[in-house]
């Protein structure tokens, strides 16, 4: 059986790095430069006879003036239409207006899927004590099914996301 999971978030939060870490392969290009991922990239995680399809999306943009941004937004929005779970990736403790906009897009149709918040780049956070209250604060924004602090780069807690994804099979 096979389920679909979309990885969404603003540019540069580590979505492609997470996809590669989930799959254990470099299927999606990652870069310090925003807008490296310009269309949907899918990767399949196979375990026995079950499969999870992960969809890496281009970052969602606030600025819709440029045609490329409009196209990327459309690709990202259509990716979340029929998935069983969305992994919403944010960058450490830097919540921005773009994150707020992505979250607002996720509210629509949220009843029909799981929404997991992945707080990425925790390897970068110096004040580890501030992280827990911060995660609780994020929990006030939306009824996330789970909030998971991760490091897509080093793999910390990425296995937790994988098991959540497999639960929705
Ligand atoms: P995307 O635009 O959301 O797909 O982001 P990318 O996966 O391309 O990553 C953007 C930048 O963040 C790259 O320079 C990555 O190496 C870096 N990055 C991603 N995940 C992590 C992480 O867990 N820790 C740290 N320190 N850097 C990360
Ligand atoms: Mg990317």
Coordinates of C-alpha atoms in Angstrom, one line a residue, residues 36-117:
X36 CA 16.6 25.8 -6.2
X37 CA 13.6 23.5 -6.4
X38 CA 11.3 24.8 -9.1
X39 CA 8.9 21.9 -9.6
X40 CA 7.6 18.9 -7.7
X41 CA 10.1 16.2 -7.0
X42 CA 8.9 12.8 -5.8
X43 CA 10.8 10.1 -4.0
X44 CA 9.6 6.7 -2.9
X45 CA 10.5 5.2 0.4
X46 CA 10.0 1.4 0.2
X47 CA 9.9 -0.9 3.2
X48 CA 8.7 -4.4 2.7
X49 CA 5.5 -4.2 0.7
X50 CA 4.6 -0.7 1.9
X51 CA 5.6 2.5 0.1
X52 CA 5.5 6.2 1.0
X53 CA 5.7 8.7 -1.7
X54 CA 7.3 11.9 -0.6
X55 CA 6.8 15.1 -2.6
X56 CA 9.3 17.9 -2.3
X57 CA 7.7 21.1 -3.3
X58 CA 9.1 24.4 -4.4
X59 CA 8.9 27.0 -1.6
X60 CA 5.7 28.9 -1.3
X61 CA 6.1 32.6 -2.0
X62 CA 4.3 35.6 -0.7
X63 CA 5.4 37.7 -3.7
X64 CA 3.2 36.6 -6.6
X65 CA 4.2 39.3 -9.0
X66 CA 6.8 37.2 -10.8
X67 CA 5.4 34.5 -13.1
X68 CA 7.9 32.0 -11.8
X69 CA 6.7 32.5 -8.3
X70 CA 3.1 32.1 -9.3
X71 CA 3.9 28.9 -11.0
X72 CA 5.9 27.6 -8.1
X73 CA 3.0 28.4 -5.7
X74 CA 0.6 26.5 -7.9
X75 CA 2.9 23.5 -8.0
X76 CA 3.2 23.6 -4.2
X77 CA -0.5 24.1 -3.6
X78 CA -1.6 21.3 -5.9
X79 CA 0.8 18.9 -4.2
X80 CA -1.1 19.2 -0.9
X81 CA -4.5 18.5 -2.4
X82 CA -4.6 14.7 -2.0
X83 CA -1.9 13.7 0.4
X84 CA -2.5 11.9 3.7
X85 CA 0.1 14.0 5.5
X86 CA 1.8 17.3 5.2
X87 CA 5.2 17.9 6.7
X88 CA 5.4 21.7 7.2
X89 CA 9.1 22.6 7.6
X90 CA 10.3 25.8 9.3
X91 CA 13.8 27.1 10.0
X92 CA 14.7 26.7 13.7
X93 CA 13.4 29.5 15.8
X94 CA 13.0 32.0 12.9
X95 CA 9.3 32.2 12.3
X96 CA 8.5 34.7 9.5
X97 CA 5.6 36.2 7.7
X98 CA 6.2 33.7 4.9
X99 CA 5.7 30.8 7.4
X100 CA 2.5 32.4 8.5
X101 CA 1.4 32.5 4.9
X102 CA 2.2 28.9 4.3
X103 CA 0.4 27.9 7.5
X104 CA -2.7 29.8 6.2
X105 CA -2.6 27.9 3.0
X106 CA -2.4 24.6 5.0
X107 CA -5.6 25.4 6.9
X108 CA -7.7 24.7 3.9
X109 CA -8.6 21.0 3.8
X110 CA -6.6 20.3 6.9
X111 CA -9.3 18.0 8.3
X112 CA -8.6 15.5 5.6
X113 CA -4.9 15.0 6.3
X114 CA -2.4 15.0 9.1
X115 CA -0.3 18.1 9.5
X116 CA 3.1 17.7 11.2
X117 CA 5.3 20.6 12.0

